[in-house]
Coordinates of N, CA and C in Angstrom, one line a residue:
Chain D
G1 N -18.3 10.1 5.4 CA -17.6 10.2 6.6 C -16.1 10.4 6.5
A2 N -15.5 10.6 7.6 CA -14.0 10.9 7.6 C -13.3 9.7 7.1
G3 N -12.1 9.9 6.5 CA -11.3 8.9 6.0 C -10.3 8.5 7.2
V4 N -9.3 7.7 6.8 CA -8.3 7.3 7.8 C -7.4 8.5 8.1
S5 N -7.2 8.7 9.4 CA -6.3 9.8 9.8 C -5.1 9.3 10.5
Q6 N -4.0 10.0 10.4 CA -2.8 9.6 11.0 C -2.2 10.9 11.7
S7 N -1.5 10.6 12.8 CA -0.8 11.7 13.5 C 0.5 11.2 14.1
P8 N 1.5 12.1 14.2 CA 1.6 13.3 13.5 C 1.8 13.2 12.0
S9 N 1.8 14.2 11.3 CA 2.0 14.1 9.8 C 3.5 14.0 9.6
N10 N 4.3 14.7 10.4 CA 5.7 14.7 10.4 C 6.3 14.5 11.8
K11 N 7.4 13.7 11.8 CA 8.0 13.6 13.1 C 9.5 13.5 12.9
V12 N 10.2 14.4 13.6 CA 11.7 14.4 13.5 C 12.2 14.0 14.9
T13 N 13.0 13.0 15.0 CA 13.5 12.6 16.3 C 15.0 12.3 16.2
E14 N 15.6 12.1 17.4 CA 17.0 11.8 17.4 C 17.2 10.3 17.6
K15 N 18.3 9.8 17.0 CA 18.6 8.4 17.1 C 18.6 8.0 18.6
G16 N 17.9 6.8 18.8 CA 17.9 6.3 20.2 C 16.6 6.6 20.9
K17 N 15.8 7.6 20.4 CA 14.6 8.0 21.1 C 13.5 7.0 20.6
D18 N 12.4 7.0 21.4 CA 11.2 6.2 21.1 C 10.2 7.1 20.4
V19 N 9.4 6.6 19.5 CA 8.4 7.4 18.8 C 7.1 6.5 18.8
E20 N 6.0 7.3 18.8 CA 4.7 6.7 18.7 C 3.9 7.3 17.6
L21 N 3.4 6.5 16.7 CA 2.6 7.0 15.6 C 1.2 6.5 15.8
R22 N 0.2 7.3 15.4 CA -1.2 7.0 15.7 C -2.0 6.9 14.4
C23 N -2.9 6.0 14.4 CA -3.8 5.8 13.2 C -5.3 5.7 13.7
D24 N -6.1 6.5 13.1 CA -7.6 6.4 13.3 C -8.2 5.8 12.1
P25 N -8.7 4.6 12.1 CA -9.3 4.0 10.9 C -10.7 4.6 10.7
I26 N -11.2 4.2 9.5 CA -12.6 4.6 9.2 C -13.5 3.8 10.1
S27 N -14.5 4.5 10.7 CA -15.5 3.8 11.6 C -16.1 2.6 11.0
G28 N -16.1 1.5 11.7 CA -16.7 0.3 11.2 C -15.8 -0.6 10.4
H29 N -14.6 -0.1 10.2 CA -13.6 -1.0 9.5 C -12.9 -1.9 10.5
T30 N -13.0 -3.2 10.3 CA -12.5 -4.1 11.3 C -11.0 -4.4 11.1
A31 N -10.5 -4.2 9.9 CA -9.1 -4.5 9.6 C -8.3 -3.3 9.5
L32 N -7.1 -3.3 10.1 CA -6.2 -2.2 10.1 C -4.8 -2.7 9.8
Y33 N -4.1 -2.0 8.9 CA -2.8 -2.4 8.5 C -1.8 -1.2 8.6
W34 N -0.5 -1.6 8.9 CA 0.6 -0.6 8.9 C 1.6 -1.1 7.9
Y35 N 2.0 0.0 7.1 CA 3.1 -0.3 6.1 C 4.2 0.8 6.3
R36 N 5.3 0.4 5.8 CA 6.5 1.4 5.8 C 6.9 1.6 4.3
Q37 N 7.2 2.8 4.0 CA 7.6 3.1 2.6 C 8.9 4.0 2.7
R38 N 10.0 3.4 2.3 CA 11.2 4.2 2.2 C 11.2 5.0 0.9
L39 N 12.0 6.0 0.9 CA 12.0 6.9 -0.2 C 12.2 6.2 -1.5
G40 N 11.3 6.4 -2.5 CA 11.4 5.9 -3.8 C 11.1 4.4 -3.9
Q41 N 10.6 3.8 -2.8 CA 10.3 2.4 -2.8 C 8.8 2.1 -2.7
G42 N 8.5 0.8 -2.8 CA 7.1 0.4 -2.6 C 6.8 0.3 -1.1
L43 N 5.6 -0.2 -0.9 CA 5.2 -0.3 0.5 C 5.6 -1.7 1.1
E44 N 6.1 -1.6 2.3 CA 6.5 -2.8 3.0 C 5.5 -3.1 4.1
F45 N 4.9 -4.3 4.1 CA 3.9 -4.7 5.1 C 4.6 -4.8 6.5
L46 N 4.0 -4.3 7.5 CA 4.5 -4.4 8.9 C 3.6 -5.3 9.7
I47 N 2.3 -4.9 9.9 CA 1.4 -5.6 10.8 C 0.0 -5.4 10.4
Y48 N -0.8 -6.4 10.8 CA -2.2 -6.4 10.3 C -3.1 -6.8 11.5
F49 N -4.1 -6.0 11.8 CA -5.1 -6.4 12.8 C -6.4 -6.7 12.2
Q50 N -7.1 -7.8 12.6 CA -8.4 -8.1 12.1 C -9.3 -8.4 13.2
G51 N -10.2 -7.5 13.5 CA -11.2 -7.7 14.6 C -10.5 -8.1 15.9
N52 N -11.0 -9.2 16.5 CA -10.4 -9.7 17.8 C -9.4 -10.8 17.6
S53 N -9.0 -11.1 16.3 CA -8.0 -12.1 16.1 C -6.6 -11.6 16.5
A54 N -5.7 -12.6 16.7 CA -4.4 -12.2 17.0 C -3.8 -11.5 15.8
P55 N -3.1 -10.4 16.0 CA -2.5 -9.7 14.8 C -1.4 -10.5 14.1
D56 N -1.3 -10.2 12.8 CA -0.3 -10.8 12.0 C 0.9 -9.8 12.0
K57 N 1.9 -10.2 12.8 CA 3.1 -9.4 13.0 C 4.3 -9.8 12.1
S58 N 4.0 -10.5 11.1 CA 5.1 -11.1 10.3 C 6.0 -10.1 9.6
G59 N 5.5 -8.9 9.4 CA 6.3 -7.9 8.7 C 7.1 -7.0 9.6
L60 N 7.0 -7.1 10.9 CA 7.7 -6.2 11.8 C 9.2 -6.5 11.6
P61 N 10.1 -5.5 11.3 CA 11.5 -5.8 11.0 C 12.3 -6.1 12.2
S62 N 12.0 -5.7 13.4 CA 12.8 -6.1 14.6 C 11.9 -5.9 15.8
D63 N 12.4 -6.4 16.9 CA 11.7 -6.3 18.2 C 11.6 -4.8 18.7
R64 N 12.2 -3.9 18.0 CA 12.0 -2.5 18.4 C 10.7 -2.0 17.9
F65 N 10.0 -2.7 17.0 CA 8.8 -2.3 16.5 C 7.6 -3.1 17.2
S66 N 6.6 -2.3 17.6 CA 5.4 -3.0 18.1 C 4.2 -2.1 17.8
A67 N 3.0 -2.8 17.8 CA 1.8 -2.0 17.6 C 0.7 -2.6 18.4
E68 N -0.2 -1.7 18.7 CA -1.4 -2.1 19.5 C -2.6 -1.5 18.8
R69 N -3.8 -2.2 19.1 CA -5.0 -1.6 18.6 C -6.1 -1.8 19.7
T70 N -6.8 -0.8 19.9 CA -7.9 -0.8 20.9 C -9.2 -1.2 20.3
G71 N -9.6 -2.4 20.5 CA -10.8 -2.9 19.9 C -10.8 -2.8 18.4
E72 N -11.7 -2.1 17.8 CA -11.7 -1.8 16.4 C -11.5 -0.4 16.1
S73 N -10.8 0.3 16.9 CA -10.6 1.7 16.7 C -9.1 2.0 16.5
V74 N -8.6 3.0 17.3 CA -7.3 3.5 17.2 C -6.2 2.5 17.3
S75 N -5.1 2.7 16.5 CA -3.9 1.9 16.6 C -2.7 2.8 16.8
T76 N -1.7 2.3 17.6 CA -0.5 3.0 17.7 C 0.7 2.1 17.3
L77 N 1.6 2.6 16.5 CA 2.8 1.9 16.2 C 3.9 2.6 16.9
T78 N 4.6 1.8 17.7 CA 5.7 2.3 18.5 C 7.1 1.7 18.0
I79 N 8.0 2.7 17.8 CA 9.4 2.3 17.4 C 10.3 2.7 18.6
Q80 N 10.9 1.7 19.2 CA 11.8 2.0 20.3 C 13.3 2.2 19.8
R81 N 14.0 3.0 20.5 CA 15.4 3.2 20.2 C 15.6 3.4 18.7
T82 N 15.0 4.4 18.1 CA 15.0 4.6 16.7 C 16.4 4.7 16.1
Q83 N 16.5 4.2 14.9 CA 17.8 4.2 14.1 C 17.5 5.0 12.8
Q84 N 18.6 5.4 12.2 CA 18.4 6.2 11.0 C 17.7 5.4 9.9
E85 N 17.9 4.1 9.9 CA 17.3 3.3 8.8 C 15.7 3.2 9.0
D86 N 15.3 3.7 10.2 CA 13.8 3.7 10.4 C 13.1 4.9 9.7
S87 N 13.9 5.8 9.2 CA 13.4 7.0 8.5 C 12.6 6.5 7.3
A88 N 11.3 6.9 7.2 CA 10.4 6.5 6.2 C 9.1 7.1 6.4
V89 N 8.2 6.9 5.4 CA 6.8 7.3 5.6 C 6.1 6.0 6.1
Y90 N 5.3 6.2 7.2 CA 4.6 5.1 7.8 C 3.1 5.3 7.5
L91 N 2.6 4.3 6.7 CA 1.2 4.4 6.2 C 0.3 3.5 6.9
C92 N -0.9 3.9 7.3 CA -1.9 3.1 7.9 C -3.0 3.0 6.9
A93 N -3.7 1.8 6.9 CA -4.9 1.6 6.0 C -5.9 0.8 6.8
S94 N -7.1 0.9 6.4 CA -8.2 0.1 7.0 C -9.1 -0.4 5.9
S95 N -9.8 -1.5 6.2 CA -10.7 -2.1 5.3 C -12.0 -2.6 6.0
A96 N -13.0 -2.6 5.2 CA -14.3 -3.0 5.7 C -14.3 -4.5 6.1
P97 N -15.3 -4.9 6.9 CA -15.4 -6.4 7.2 C -15.4 -7.3 6.0
R98 N -14.9 -8.5 6.1 CA -14.9 -9.4 5.0 C -16.3 -9.7 4.4
T99 N -17.2 -9.6 5.3 CA -18.6 -9.9 4.9 C -19.2 -8.9 3.9
S100 N -18.5 -7.7 3.9 CA -19.0 -6.7 2.9 C -18.6 -7.0 1.5
G101 N -17.7 -8.0 1.4 CA -17.2 -8.3 0.0 C -16.2 -7.4 -0.6
S102 N -15.9 -6.3 0.1 CA -14.9 -5.4 -0.4 C -13.5 -5.8 0.1
R103 N -12.6 -5.8 -0.8 CA -11.2 -6.1 -0.4 C -10.3 -4.9 -0.4
K104 N -10.8 -3.7 -0.8 CA -9.9 -2.6 -1.0 C -9.5 -2.0 0.3
Q105 N -8.4 -1.4 0.4 CA -7.9 -0.7 1.6 C -7.9 0.8 1.4
Y106 N -8.2 1.5 2.5 CA -8.3 2.9 2.4 C -7.1 3.4 3.3
F107 N -6.3 4.3 2.6 CA -5.1 4.7 3.3 C -5.2 6.1 3.9
G108 N -4.4 6.2 5.0 CA -4.3 7.5 5.6 C -3.1 8.3 4.8
P109 N -2.9 9.5 5.2 CA -1.9 10.3 4.5 C -0.5 10.0 4.9
G110 N -0.3 9.2 6.0 CA 1.0 8.8 6.4 C 1.7 9.7 7.4
T111 N 2.6 9.2 8.1 CA 3.5 10.0 9.0 C 4.9 9.9 8.4
R112 N 5.5 11.0 8.2 CA 6.9 11.0 7.7 C 7.8 11.1 8.9
L113 N 8.6 10.0 9.1 CA 9.5 9.9 10.2 C 10.9 10.2 9.8
T114 N 11.6 11.1 10.4 CA 13.0 11.4 10.1 C 13.8 11.2 11.4
V115 N 14.8 10.3 11.3 CA 15.6 10.0 12.5 C 17.0 10.6 12.2
L116 N 17.4 11.6 13.0 CA 18.6 12.3 12.8 C 19.8 11.5 13.4
Chain H
S1 N 9.4 -9.0 2.4 CA 9.9 -8.9 1.1 C 8.8 -8.5 0.1
Q2 N 9.2 -7.9 -1.0 CA 8.2 -7.5 -1.9 C 8.0 -8.6 -2.9
Q3 N 6.7 -8.8 -3.2 CA 6.4 -9.9 -4.2 C 6.4 -9.3 -5.6
G4 N 5.8 -8.1 -5.7 CA 5.6 -7.6 -7.1 C 6.8 -6.9 -7.7
E5 N 7.0 -7.1 -9.0 CA 8.0 -6.3 -9.7 C 7.2 -5.6 -10.8
E6 N 7.5 -4.3 -10.9 CA 6.8 -3.6 -11.9 C 7.7 -3.0 -12.9
D7 N 7.2 -2.9 -14.1 CA 8.0 -2.2 -15.1 C 7.1 -1.5 -16.0
P8 N 7.5 -0.3 -16.6 CA 8.9 0.2 -16.3 C 8.9 0.9 -14.9
Q9 N 10.0 1.2 -14.4 CA 10.1 2.0 -13.1 C 9.6 3.4 -13.3
A10 N 9.9 3.9 -14.5 CA 9.4 5.3 -14.8 C 9.0 5.4 -16.2
L11 N 7.9 6.2 -16.4 CA 7.3 6.3 -17.8 C 6.9 7.8 -18.0
S12 N 7.3 8.3 -19.1 CA 7.0 9.7 -19.4 C 6.3 9.8 -20.8
I13 N 5.1 10.3 -20.8 CA 4.3 10.4 -22.0 C 3.7 11.8 -22.2
Q14 N 3.2 12.0 -23.4 CA 2.4 13.2 -23.7 C 1.0 13.0 -23.3
E15 N 0.3 14.1 -22.9 CA -1.1 14.1 -22.7 C -1.8 13.5 -23.9
G16 N -2.8 12.7 -23.7 CA -3.6 12.1 -24.8 C -3.1 10.7 -25.2
E17 N -1.8 10.4 -24.8 CA -1.3 9.1 -25.1 C -1.7 8.1 -24.1
N18 N -1.6 6.8 -24.4 CA -1.9 5.7 -23.5 C -0.7 5.3 -22.7
A19 N -0.9 4.9 -21.5 CA 0.2 4.5 -20.6 C 0.0 3.0 -20.2
T20 N 1.0 2.2 -20.3 CA 0.8 0.8 -19.9 C 1.9 0.5 -18.9
M21 N 1.5 -0.1 -17.8 CA 2.4 -0.5 -16.7 C 2.2 -2.0 -16.4
N22 N 3.2 -2.7 -16.2 CA 3.2 -4.1 -16.0 C 3.6 -4.5 -14.6
C23 N 3.1 -5.6 -14.1 CA 3.4 -6.1 -12.7 C 3.5 -7.6 -12.8
S24 N 4.5 -8.1 -12.2 CA 4.7 -9.6 -12.1 C 4.7 -10.0 -10.6
Y25 N 4.3 -11.2 -10.3 CA 4.3 -11.6 -8.9 C 4.7 -13.1 -8.9
K26 N 4.9 -13.6 -7.6 CA 5.5 -14.9 -7.5 C 4.7 -16.0 -7.0
T27 N 3.7 -15.7 -6.1 CA 2.9 -16.8 -5.5 C 1.5 -16.7 -6.0
S28 N 0.7 -17.7 -5.5 CA -0.7 -17.7 -5.9 C -1.5 -16.5 -5.2
I29 N -2.5 -16.1 -5.9 CA -3.2 -14.9 -5.3 C -4.7 -15.1 -5.3
N30 N -5.4 -14.3 -4.4 CA -6.8 -14.2 -4.5 C -7.3 -13.1 -5.4
N31 N -6.5 -12.0 -5.3 CA -6.8 -10.9 -6.2 C -5.6 -10.0 -6.4
L32 N -5.6 -9.1 -7.3 CA -4.6 -8.2 -7.6 C -5.2 -6.8 -7.6
Q33 N -4.6 -5.9 -7.0 CA -5.2 -4.5 -6.9 C -4.2 -3.5 -7.4
W34 N -4.7 -2.4 -8.0 CA -3.8 -1.3 -8.4 C -4.2 -0.1 -7.6
Y35 N -3.1 0.6 -7.1 CA -3.3 1.8 -6.3 C -2.5 2.9 -7.0
R36 N -2.9 4.1 -6.7 CA -2.2 5.3 -7.1 C -1.7 6.1 -5.9
Q37 N -0.5 6.7 -6.1 CA 0.0 7.5 -5.0 C 0.5 8.9 -5.5
N38 N 0.0 9.9 -4.9 CA 0.4 11.3 -5.3 C 1.4 11.8 -4.2
S39 N 2.5 12.4 -4.7 CA 3.4 13.1 -3.7 C 3.8 12.2 -2.6
G40 N 4.0 10.9 -2.8 CA 4.6 10.1 -1.7 C 3.8 10.0 -0.5
R41 N 2.5 10.2 -0.5 CA 1.7 10.1 0.7 C 0.6 9.0 0.5
G42 N -0.6 9.2 1.0 CA -1.6 8.1 1.0 C -1.9 7.6 -0.4
L43 N -2.2 6.3 -0.4 CA -2.6 5.6 -1.7 C -4.1 5.6 -1.9
V44 N -4.5 5.6 -3.1 CA -5.9 5.5 -3.5 C -6.1 4.3 -4.3
H45 N -7.1 3.5 -3.9 CA -7.4 2.3 -4.7 C -8.0 2.6 -6.0
L46 N -7.5 2.0 -7.1 CA -8.0 2.2 -8.4 C -9.0 1.1 -8.9
I47 N -8.5 -0.1 -8.8 CA -9.2 -1.2 -9.4 C -8.7 -2.6 -8.8
L48 N -9.6 -3.5 -8.7 CA -9.3 -4.9 -8.2 C -9.7 -5.9 -9.2
I49 N -8.9 -6.9 -9.5 CA -9.2 -7.9 -10.4 C -9.0 -9.3 -9.6
R50 N -10.0 -10.1 -9.7 CA -9.9 -11.4 -8.9 C -9.1 -12.4 -9.7
S51 N -8.7 -13.4 -9.1 CA -7.8 -14.4 -9.7 C -8.6 -15.2 -10.9
N52 N -9.9 -15.2 -10.8 CA -10.6 -15.9 -11.9 C -11.1 -15.0 -13.0
E53 N -10.7 -13.7 -12.9 CA -11.0 -12.8 -14.0 C -9.8 -12.5 -14.8
R54 N -10.0 -12.1 -16.1 CA -8.9 -11.9 -17.0 C -8.7 -10.5 -17.4
E55 N -9.9 -9.7 -17.4 CA -9.8 -8.3 -17.8 C -10.9 -7.6 -17.0
K56 N -10.6 -6.3 -16.7 CA -11.6 -5.5 -16.0 C -11.4 -4.1 -16.5
H57 N -12.5 -3.3 -16.6 CA -12.4 -1.9 -17.0 C -13.1 -1.0 -15.9
S58 N -12.5 0.2 -15.8 CA -13.1 1.2 -15.0 C -12.8 2.5 -15.5
G59 N -13.7 3.2 -16.2 CA -13.5 4.4 -16.9 C -12.3 4.3 -17.9
R60 N -11.3 5.1 -17.7 CA -10.1 5.0 -18.6 C -9.1 4.0 -18.3
L61 N -9.4 3.2 -17.2 CA -8.5 2.1 -16.8 C -8.9 0.8 -17.3
R62 N -7.9 0.0 -17.8 CA -8.1 -1.4 -18.2 C -7.1 -2.2 -17.5
V63 N -7.5 -3.2 -16.8 CA -6.5 -4.1 -16.1 C -6.7 -5.5 -16.7
T64 N -5.6 -6.2 -17.0 CA -5.6 -7.6 -17.4 C -4.8 -8.4 -16.4
L65 N -5.2 -9.6 -16.3 CA -4.5 -10.6 -15.4 C -4.2 -11.9 -16.1
D66 N -3.0 -12.3 -16.1 CA -2.6 -13.6 -16.6 C -2.0 -14.5 -15.5
T67 N -2.8 -15.3 -14.9 CA -2.4 -16.1 -13.7 C -1.3 -17.1 -14.1
S68 N -1.4 -17.6 -15.4 CA -0.4 -18.6 -15.8 C 1.0 -18.0 -15.9
K69 N 1.0 -16.7 -16.2 CA 2.3 -16.0 -16.3 C 2.6 -15.2 -15.0
K70 N 1.6 -15.2 -14.1 CA 1.7 -14.4 -12.9 C 2.0 -12.9 -13.2
S71 N 1.2 -12.4 -14.1 CA 1.5 -11.0 -14.4 C 0.2 -10.2 -14.7
S72 N 0.2 -8.9 -14.5 CA -0.9 -8.1 -14.7 C -0.4 -6.8 -15.5
S73 N -1.3 -6.1 -16.1 CA -1.0 -4.9 -16.7 C -2.1 -3.9 -16.5
L74 N -1.7 -2.6 -16.3 CA -2.7 -1.5 -16.1 C -2.5 -0.6 -17.3
L75 N -3.6 -0.3 -18.0 CA -3.6 0.6 -19.2 C -4.4 1.8 -18.8
I76 N -3.8 3.0 -19.0 CA -4.6 4.2 -18.8 C -4.7 4.8 -20.2
T77 N -5.9 5.0 -20.6 CA -6.1 5.5 -22.0 C -6.3 7.0 -21.9
A78 N -5.9 7.7 -23.0 CA -6.2 9.1 -23.2 C -5.7 9.9 -21.9
S79 N -4.4 9.7 -21.6 CA -3.9 10.2 -20.3 C -4.0 11.7 -20.2
R80 N -4.0 12.2 -19.0 CA -4.1 13.6 -18.7 C -3.0 14.0 -17.7
A81 N -2.7 15.2 -17.7 CA -1.6 15.7 -16.8 C -1.9 15.3 -15.3
A82 N -3.2 15.2 -15.0 CA -3.6 14.9 -13.6 C -3.3 13.4 -13.3
D83 N -3.0 12.6 -14.3 CA -2.7 11.2 -14.1 C -1.3 11.0 -13.6
T84 N -0.5 12.1 -13.6 CA 0.9 12.0 -13.1 C 0.9 11.6 -11.6
A85 N 1.5 10.5 -11.4 CA 1.5 9.9 -10.0 C 2.4 8.6 -10.1
S86 N 2.5 7.9 -8.9 CA 3.1 6.6 -8.9 C 2.0 5.6 -8.8
Y87 N 2.2 4.5 -9.5 CA 1.2 3.4 -9.6 C 1.8 2.1 -9.0
F88 N 1.0 1.5 -8.1 CA 1.5 0.3 -7.5 C 0.5 -0.9 -7.7
C89 N 1.1 -2.0 -8.0 CA 0.2 -3.2 -7.9 C 0.4 -3.9 -6.6
A90 N -0.6 -4.6 -6.1 CA -0.6 -5.2 -4.8 C -1.4 -6.5 -4.9
T91 N -0.8 -7.6 -4.4 CA -1.5 -8.9 -4.4 C -1.9 -9.3 -3.0
E92 N -3.1 -9.9 -3.0 CA -3.6 -10.5 -1.8 C -3.5 -12.0 -1.9
G93 N -2.8 -12.7 -0.9 CA -2.4 -14.0 -1.1 C -3.5 -15.0 -1.3
G94 N -3.1 -16.2 -1.8 CA -4.1 -17.2 -2.1 C -4.5 -18.1 -1.0
S95 N -3.6 -18.2 0.0 CA -3.9 -19.1 1.1 C -4.3 -18.3 2.4
G96 N -5.3 -18.7 3.1 CA -5.7 -18.1 4.3 C -6.5 -16.8 4.2
N97 N -6.5 -16.2 3.0 CA -7.3 -15.1 2.7 C -7.2 -14.0 3.8
T98 N -6.0 -13.6 4.1 CA -5.7 -12.8 5.3 C -6.1 -11.3 5.0
G99 N -6.1 -10.9 3.8 CA -6.3 -9.5 3.5 C -5.1 -8.7 3.5
K100 N -3.9 -9.3 3.8 CA -2.7 -8.6 3.7 C -2.3 -8.4 2.3
L101 N -1.8 -7.3 2.0 CA -1.4 -6.9 0.6 C 0.1 -6.9 0.5
I102 N 0.7 -7.4 -0.6 CA 2.1 -7.3 -0.9 C 2.2 -6.4 -2.1
F103 N 3.0 -5.3 -1.9 CA 3.1 -4.3 -2.9 C 4.3 -4.5 -3.8
G104 N 4.2 -4.0 -5.1 CA 5.3 -3.9 -5.9 C 6.1 -2.6 -5.7
Q105 N 7.1 -2.4 -6.4 CA 8.0 -1.2 -6.2 C 7.4 0.0 -6.9
G106 N 6.5 -0.2 -7.8 CA 5.8 1.0 -8.4 C 6.4 1.5 -9.7
T107 N 5.5 2.1 -10.4 CA 5.9 2.8 -11.7 C 5.5 4.3 -11.5
T108 N 6.5 5.1 -11.8 CA 6.3 6.6 -11.7 C 5.9 7.1 -13.1
L109 N 4.7 7.6 -13.2 CA 4.2 8.1 -14.5 C 4.2 9.6 -14.5
Q110 N 4.8 10.1 -15.6 CA 4.7 11.6 -15.8 C 4.0 11.8 -17.1
V111 N 2.9 12.6 -17.0 CA 2.2 13.0 -18.2 C 2.4 14.4 -18.5
K112 N 3.0 14.7 -19.6 CA 3.3 16.1 -19.9 C 2.2 16.8 -20.7
P113 N 1.8 18.0 -20.3 CA 0.7 18.7 -20.9 C 1.1 19.1 -22.3

């Protein structure tokens, strides 16, 4: 089946504008994760959705960042009033239910965000 | 904050040689995973080692885990030019079993043909 997809693949915006990034996880995957990766750096955890549980938002860097997920499908990451330091690749990943025994995450290709 | 520290940051070897990358972490873990990233985009899962395991193999990959030293190593044997990529370790925490992964800063591997 299809893997994790993200859109857009590239986004250029002006400082102060809002942006929405979309992630379509693998069908049947109950967990969904957002990460940020600055140039030449490792991945920085942002937020984690698991089924109907309250999301783990502990990685969101500021209140300008928010994310939603509709059931066990699409998620959107919204960044309000973008700043230049928000420029990064935003990666989404999904994983199978815990009952499957698999702990590995499947990553999308990412959205490269550039804030001018 | 990033839990993992990896070394070296960059590694350049000739095709056919072995490549070893190391990862250290700070807190207790359920498991440690290694991922590969090509061209700064999506990551691909390589191998997972649980906290009660010491060594694991998958094809040309060998992973070791020393929980007393909070460290892991990834060995790629008989490297190929196609192995050129960035490699990241990631730990899943020991409490709550949340599934959240904390990534290291990565090692950039270049394999010269």
